[in-house]
Coordinates of C-alpha atoms in Angstrom, one line a residue:
M10 CA 0.0 -0.1 0.1
E11 CA 1.4 3.4 -0.8
R12 CA 0.3 6.6 0.9
S13 CA 0.9 10.3 0.0
R14 CA 1.5 13.1 2.2
I15 CA -1.6 14.5 4.1
P16 CA -2.5 18.1 3.0
E17 CA -2.8 20.9 5.1
A18 CA -6.2 20.6 6.9
N19 CA -7.2 24.2 6.0
V20 CA -7.6 23.2 2.3
I21 CA -11.0 21.7 2.9
D22 CA -11.9 24.3 5.3
A23 CA -11.0 26.7 2.5
F24 CA -13.1 24.9 0.4
R25 CA -15.9 24.8 2.9
S26 CA -15.8 28.5 3.3
Q27 CA -16.0 29.6 -0.4
I28 CA -19.1 26.9 -0.6
T29 CA -21.0 28.1 2.2
A30 CA -20.5 32.0 1.5
A31 CA -21.5 31.2 -1.9
T32 CA -24.9 29.5 -0.6
A33 CA -25.7 32.4 1.4
Q34 CA -25.6 34.9 -1.6
R35 CA -26.8 32.2 -3.8
R36 CA -23.6 33.2 -6.0
P37 CA -22.8 30.4 -8.6
L38 CA -19.5 28.7 -8.1
R39 CA -17.5 27.0 -11.1
I40 CA -15.6 23.8 -9.7
R41 CA -12.4 23.8 -11.8
G42 CA -9.3 21.4 -11.9
G43 CA -6.9 21.8 -14.8
G44 CA -9.5 23.5 -16.9
T45 CA -8.9 20.6 -19.7
K46 CA -12.8 20.2 -20.4
D47 CA -13.9 23.8 -20.0
W48 CA -15.4 23.7 -23.5
Y49 CA -17.6 20.6 -22.6
G50 CA -21.4 21.2 -21.8
Q51 CA -23.1 24.6 -21.8
S52 CA -22.2 27.8 -20.2
L53 CA -19.4 28.4 -17.8
T54 CA -20.6 30.6 -14.9
G55 CA -19.5 31.5 -11.5
D56 CA -16.2 32.2 -9.3
V57 CA -13.9 29.2 -9.9
L58 CA -13.3 27.1 -6.9
D59 CA -10.1 25.4 -7.9
T60 CA -9.6 21.9 -6.8
R61 CA -5.8 21.4 -7.6
A62 CA -4.6 22.4 -4.0
Y63 CA -6.4 19.2 -2.7
S64 CA -4.0 16.4 -4.5
G65 CA -2.5 13.2 -3.7
I66 CA -3.1 9.4 -3.9
I67 CA -4.5 8.5 -0.3
E68 CA -4.1 5.0 -1.0
Y69 CA -3.3 2.2 -3.6
D70 CA -3.4 -1.4 -3.0
P71 CA -2.3 -3.2 -6.1
A72 CA -3.6 -6.7 -4.7
E73 CA -7.1 -5.4 -4.2
L74 CA -7.2 -3.3 -7.5
V75 CA -8.1 -0.3 -5.7
I76 CA -6.7 3.2 -5.8
T77 CA -8.1 6.1 -3.8
A78 CA -7.0 9.9 -4.6
R79 CA -8.0 13.4 -4.1
C80 CA -9.8 15.3 -6.4
G81 CA -6.9 17.5 -7.7
T82 CA -4.6 14.6 -8.2
P83 CA -3.4 15.0 -12.1
L84 CA -4.5 12.1 -14.2
A85 CA -1.1 11.7 -15.4
E86 CA 0.3 11.0 -11.9
I87 CA -2.4 8.2 -11.2
E88 CA -1.8 6.4 -14.7
Q89 CA 2.2 6.9 -13.8
V90 CA 1.8 4.9 -10.5
L91 CA -0.7 2.2 -12.0
A92 CA 1.8 1.6 -14.6
G93 CA 4.5 0.7 -12.3
R94 CA 2.5 -2.1 -11.3
Q95 CA 1.1 -3.0 -14.7
Q96 CA -2.2 -1.9 -14.0
M97 CA -4.5 0.7 -15.5
L98 CA -7.6 2.7 -15.4
A99 CA -9.7 0.5 -17.7
F100 CA -12.1 2.9 -19.3
E101 CA -9.2 5.0 -20.8
P102 CA -10.1 8.4 -19.7
P103 CA -9.0 11.3 -22.0
H104 CA -6.5 13.9 -20.9
F105 CA -7.9 16.6 -23.6
T106 CA -4.6 18.6 -22.2
H107 CA -4.4 20.1 -26.0
L108 CA -8.0 21.4 -25.7
G109 CA -7.3 23.4 -22.3
D110 CA -5.1 26.2 -21.4
G111 CA -2.1 24.5 -20.2
G112 CA -3.5 22.7 -17.0
L113 CA -3.5 19.3 -16.3
A114 CA -6.4 17.0 -16.1
T115 CA -7.4 16.0 -12.6
I116 CA -9.1 12.8 -11.3
G117 CA -12.0 14.8 -10.3
G118 CA -12.7 16.4 -13.4
V119 CA -12.4 12.8 -14.9
V120 CA -15.0 11.6 -12.7
A121 CA -17.2 14.6 -13.1
A122 CA -17.1 14.9 -17.0
G123 CA -17.6 11.2 -17.3
L124 CA -15.7 10.8 -20.5
A125 CA -14.0 7.5 -21.6
G126 CA -11.8 6.1 -24.3
P127 CA -11.9 3.5 -27.0
R128 CA -12.0 0.8 -24.5
R129 CA -15.4 1.7 -22.8
P130 CA -17.9 -0.6 -24.4
F131 CA -15.6 -3.7 -23.5
A132 CA -14.3 -2.9 -20.2
G133 CA -17.2 -0.4 -18.7
A134 CA -17.8 3.2 -18.3
I135 CA -16.3 5.1 -15.5
R136 CA -19.3 4.9 -13.2
D137 CA -18.6 1.0 -13.4
F138 CA -15.5 1.7 -11.5
V139 CA -16.5 4.1 -9.0
L140 CA -16.3 2.3 -5.6
G141 CA -16.9 5.3 -3.3
A142 CA -16.6 9.1 -3.1
S143 CA -16.4 11.8 -0.7
I144 CA -18.0 15.0 -1.4
L145 CA -19.0 18.6 0.0
D146 CA -22.4 19.4 -0.9
G147 CA -24.1 22.7 -1.2
N148 CA -24.3 23.6 2.7
G149 CA -20.3 22.7 2.9
Q150 CA -21.3 19.3 4.8
R151 CA -19.0 16.4 3.9
L152 CA -20.8 13.2 2.7
N153 CA -19.3 9.7 2.2
F154 CA -20.7 7.2 -0.2
G155 CA -19.6 3.7 -1.0
G156 CA -16.4 2.4 0.1
R157 CA -12.8 1.4 -0.8
V158 CA -13.1 -2.2 -1.6
M159 CA -15.6 -4.2 -3.5
K160 CA -17.2 -6.0 -0.7
N161 CA -17.8 -2.7 1.3
V162 CA -20.2 -1.3 -1.8
A163 CA -23.7 -1.8 -0.9
G164 CA -27.1 -0.2 -0.9
Y165 CA -28.0 2.7 -3.2
D166 CA -24.8 3.8 -5.1
V167 CA -24.9 7.6 -4.9
A168 CA -21.1 7.5 -5.6
R169 CA -21.8 6.8 -9.1
L170 CA -24.2 9.7 -9.5
M171 CA -21.4 11.9 -9.4
A172 CA -19.9 10.3 -12.6
G173 CA -21.0 12.6 -15.6
S174 CA -22.9 15.0 -13.1
L175 CA -20.5 17.7 -14.5
G176 CA -20.0 18.9 -11.0
T177 CA -23.6 20.3 -10.6
L178 CA -24.3 17.9 -7.5
G179 CA -21.2 19.0 -5.3
L180 CA -17.5 19.1 -5.2
I181 CA -15.9 15.6 -5.5
L182 CA -13.2 15.6 -2.6
D183 CA -11.9 12.2 -3.2
V184 CA -12.9 9.0 -5.0
S185 CA -11.9 5.0 -4.9
L186 CA -11.6 3.6 -8.3
K187 CA -11.4 -0.1 -9.4
V188 CA -8.5 -0.7 -11.8
L189 CA -7.5 -3.6 -13.8
P190 CA -4.2 -5.3 -15.0
V191 CA -2.6 -4.2 -18.3
A192 CA -3.2 -6.8 -21.2
V193 CA -0.2 -9.2 -21.8
A194 CA -0.5 -8.6 -25.4
E195 CA -2.2 -6.4 -27.7
T196 CA -2.6 -6.0 -31.5
T197 CA -4.8 -4.2 -34.1
L198 CA -6.3 -5.6 -37.5
K199 CA -7.7 -3.5 -40.1
F200 CA -10.4 -4.1 -42.9
E201 CA -11.8 -2.3 -45.9
C202 CA -15.4 -1.9 -45.9
N203 CA -18.1 0.2 -46.1
A204 CA -20.1 1.6 -43.1
S205 CA -23.0 -0.9 -43.3
D206 CA -20.9 -3.8 -43.4
A207 CA -18.8 -2.3 -40.6
V208 CA -21.9 -2.4 -38.3
R209 CA -22.7 -5.7 -39.5
K210 CA -19.3 -7.3 -38.8
I211 CA -18.5 -5.6 -35.6
N212 CA -21.8 -6.9 -34.1
E213 CA -21.4 -10.5 -35.2
W214 CA -18.1 -10.5 -33.6
A215 CA -18.9 -8.7 -30.4
G216 CA -21.3 -11.9 -30.1
R217 CA -18.2 -14.3 -30.0
P218 CA -15.7 -15.1 -27.3
L219 CA -12.9 -12.5 -29.0
P220 CA -10.6 -10.4 -26.9
I221 CA -11.8 -7.3 -28.7
S222 CA -11.1 -4.2 -26.8
A223 CA -11.7 -1.4 -29.2
T224 CA -13.4 -0.6 -32.6
A225 CA -13.4 2.3 -35.1
W226 CA -14.5 2.9 -38.5
R227 CA -13.7 5.7 -41.0
N228 CA -13.1 6.5 -44.5
G229 CA -13.7 2.8 -45.6
V230 CA -11.3 1.3 -43.0
M231 CA -12.6 -0.7 -39.9
A232 CA -9.8 -1.3 -37.3
I233 CA -10.2 -3.8 -34.2
R234 CA -7.9 -4.0 -31.4
L235 CA -7.3 -7.3 -29.6
S236 CA -5.9 -7.2 -26.0
G237 CA -5.3 -10.4 -23.8
A238 CA -3.1 -13.4 -23.6
E239 CA -1.1 -14.0 -26.4
A240 CA -2.6 -17.4 -27.4
A241 CA -6.2 -15.9 -27.3
I242 CA -4.8 -13.1 -29.7
K243 CA -3.4 -15.5 -32.0
S244 CA -6.4 -17.5 -32.3
A245 CA -8.6 -14.4 -32.8
R246 CA -6.3 -13.1 -35.6
T247 CA -6.7 -16.8 -37.5
T248 CA -10.4 -16.4 -36.9
L249 CA -11.0 -12.9 -38.2
G250 CA -8.3 -12.2 -40.9
G251 CA -7.6 -8.7 -41.6
E252 CA -4.3 -6.9 -41.9
A253 CA -2.1 -6.4 -38.8
V254 CA -1.0 -2.7 -38.1
D255 CA 2.4 -1.7 -37.0
A256 CA 2.3 -1.5 -33.1
V257 CA 3.8 2.2 -33.2
E258 CA 1.2 3.1 -35.7
A259 CA -1.9 1.2 -33.9
T260 CA -0.8 2.9 -30.4
R261 CA -0.9 6.3 -32.3
F262 CA -4.1 5.7 -33.8
W263 CA -6.1 4.5 -30.5
D264 CA -4.3 7.6 -28.8
G265 CA -5.5 9.9 -31.2
L266 CA -9.3 8.8 -30.7
R267 CA -8.9 8.8 -27.2
E268 CA -7.7 12.3 -26.7
Q269 CA -9.1 13.7 -30.2
T270 CA -5.7 14.5 -31.7
D271 CA -6.7 12.5 -34.8
P272 CA -7.1 14.9 -37.6
Y273 CA -10.7 13.8 -37.8
F274 CA -11.4 15.5 -34.4
T275 CA -8.9 18.7 -35.3
D276 CA -9.9 19.6 -38.8
I277 CA -13.4 21.0 -38.0
P278 CA -14.3 23.3 -40.9
D279 CA -15.7 26.7 -40.1
G280 CA -19.5 26.5 -39.2
C281 CA -19.8 23.0 -38.4
G282 CA -20.2 21.3 -34.9
L283 CA -18.6 18.0 -33.7
W284 CA -21.7 15.9 -32.7
R285 CA -21.5 12.6 -30.7
I286 CA -24.5 10.2 -31.5
A287 CA -25.2 7.6 -29.0
V288 CA -27.6 4.6 -30.6
P289 CA -27.7 0.9 -30.6
P290 CA -24.8 -0.4 -32.1
I291 CA -26.9 -2.6 -34.6
A292 CA -28.4 0.7 -35.9
E293 CA -27.9 1.4 -39.5
P294 CA -25.9 4.4 -40.3
A295 CA -28.1 7.3 -41.0
P296 CA -27.7 8.9 -44.5
L297 CA -26.5 12.4 -43.4
Q298 CA -24.3 14.7 -44.9
G299 CA -20.7 15.5 -43.3
Q300 CA -17.8 13.3 -42.2
R301 CA -18.3 10.2 -39.9
L302 CA -16.5 8.3 -37.5
M303 CA -18.2 5.2 -35.8
E304 CA -16.4 3.8 -32.4
W305 CA -17.3 1.6 -29.2
G306 CA -18.8 -1.1 -31.3
C307 CA -20.7 1.2 -33.5
A308 CA -22.6 2.4 -30.7
Q309 CA -20.9 5.9 -30.5
R310 CA -21.0 7.7 -34.0
W311 CA -19.3 10.8 -34.7
W312 CA -20.6 13.7 -37.4
V313 CA -18.8 16.6 -38.2
T314 CA -21.5 18.7 -39.8
D315 CA -23.5 21.8 -40.3
I316 CA -26.9 20.2 -40.5
D317 CA -29.6 21.6 -38.5
P318 CA -29.3 20.4 -34.8
Q319 CA -33.0 19.7 -34.6
Q320 CA -32.9 17.6 -37.9
L321 CA -29.8 15.6 -36.5
R322 CA -31.7 15.0 -33.0
V323 CA -34.7 13.8 -34.8
N324 CA -32.5 11.3 -36.9
A325 CA -30.7 10.2 -33.9
Y326 CA -34.1 9.5 -31.8
Q327 CA -35.3 7.8 -34.9
G328 CA -32.7 5.4 -34.5
G329 CA -33.1 4.7 -30.8
G330 CA -30.5 7.1 -29.4
H331 CA -29.7 10.5 -28.7
A332 CA -27.2 13.5 -30.1
T333 CA -24.8 15.7 -28.1
L334 CA -23.0 18.7 -29.4
F335 CA -19.5 18.0 -28.4
R336 CA -17.5 21.0 -29.7
G337 CA -18.1 23.7 -31.9
G338 CA -21.5 24.6 -33.3
D339 CA -24.1 26.8 -31.4
K340 CA -24.5 25.9 -27.9
R341 CA -27.7 28.0 -27.6
L342 CA -29.8 25.3 -28.9
G343 CA -28.4 23.1 -26.0
V344 CA -25.5 20.9 -25.9
F345 CA -27.0 18.1 -24.3
T346 CA -30.6 16.3 -25.6
P347 CA -33.6 17.5 -23.5
L348 CA -34.6 15.1 -20.9
A349 CA -38.1 13.6 -20.8
P350 CA -40.2 15.4 -18.0
P351 CA -39.9 12.4 -15.7
L352 CA -36.3 12.1 -15.8
M353 CA -35.9 15.9 -15.5
A354 CA -38.0 15.8 -12.4
I355 CA -35.5 13.3 -11.1
H356 CA -32.6 15.5 -11.8
R357 CA -34.1 18.4 -10.2
R358 CA -34.9 16.5 -6.9
L359 CA -31.5 15.2 -6.8
K360 CA -30.1 18.9 -7.4
Q361 CA -32.4 20.2 -4.6
Q362 CA -31.0 17.5 -2.0
F363 CA -27.3 18.2 -2.7
D364 CA -27.3 21.8 -3.9
P365 CA -30.4 23.4 -2.7
A366 CA -29.0 27.1 -3.5
S367 CA -28.1 25.9 -7.0
I368 CA -24.4 27.1 -6.8
F369 CA -22.5 24.5 -8.5
N370 CA -21.6 24.5 -12.2
R371 CA -25.0 26.3 -12.6
G372 CA -26.2 25.9 -16.1
R373 CA -23.6 23.5 -17.0
L374 CA -25.7 20.5 -18.0
Y375 CA -28.7 22.4 -19.0
P376 CA -29.5 26.3 -19.6
D377 CA -32.1 26.2 -16.5
F378 CA -30.2 23.6 -14.2

């Protein structure tokens, strides 16, 4: 077990003082770590509550596959420590350092944003790895949820509500995450096919006991990453066929998707938005104009387009999914698909319980939330 030094006690007191003052005045606060995801979501409103002073790994037990860290701990630091024990955050959270203003992604921001990389559909989402968390609510109270080992996690899993909440429910102080071993071997195969064939093949292969850890399709080329034991990968290569990709090129490709440094994500024409469409993986590719890319077993589909947002969202809904304006475009029409009234009512009740004065990241998820 590894422990970091305990930070000065007045760090949390400073957080609490800022929160209680904001609540008394009903003045919004903007929770911010490295600022690498300031572009994500709706508006940025309020005085900055900087989490980086509360940093450090509290506990790491490689045998139990659990790490606990404070909210301001850089993601790079956590990944370095895990790599030293041949372990990893299996959901491959993006750093997005190049999209910020020079800061480093923090683990609190990773959980709050809820974003994941290419391995997500095969390993799980961030919320699947959150074992416990401590937060400060809108009254400055410290609340503890879950635990630091799997056997202690029981009851209503409030800690996982923090994943993807964009800081609207409270300030995450620390979080305990399940980690996994790094695969012994890994290889990437590529195939030439159109979008419809990619959907068919990927769904067919997903139903087999194959060690698939990532998929992607664009410009008539489908890529499949295999991760696991040497024997399993060798058998899968015999079954699937395809052309093996050089290891360096493959790493660059998957990192480019994870961090969105790939030209697909960086060369966005003026007036266009980058849209993320979540649909059932078996859905046929929609005949929409613009550049397309599919990943996550064809369940996550990207469009770079200037199409009318309402039309795009209607198409996504007809395909059984929803659409998010990831970057660019006009945010005035809403970044996230509006929730159905019953779901919005649940969101509002949760917000009222955790943040009665609505000070945390006001308007970040929805304009009036």
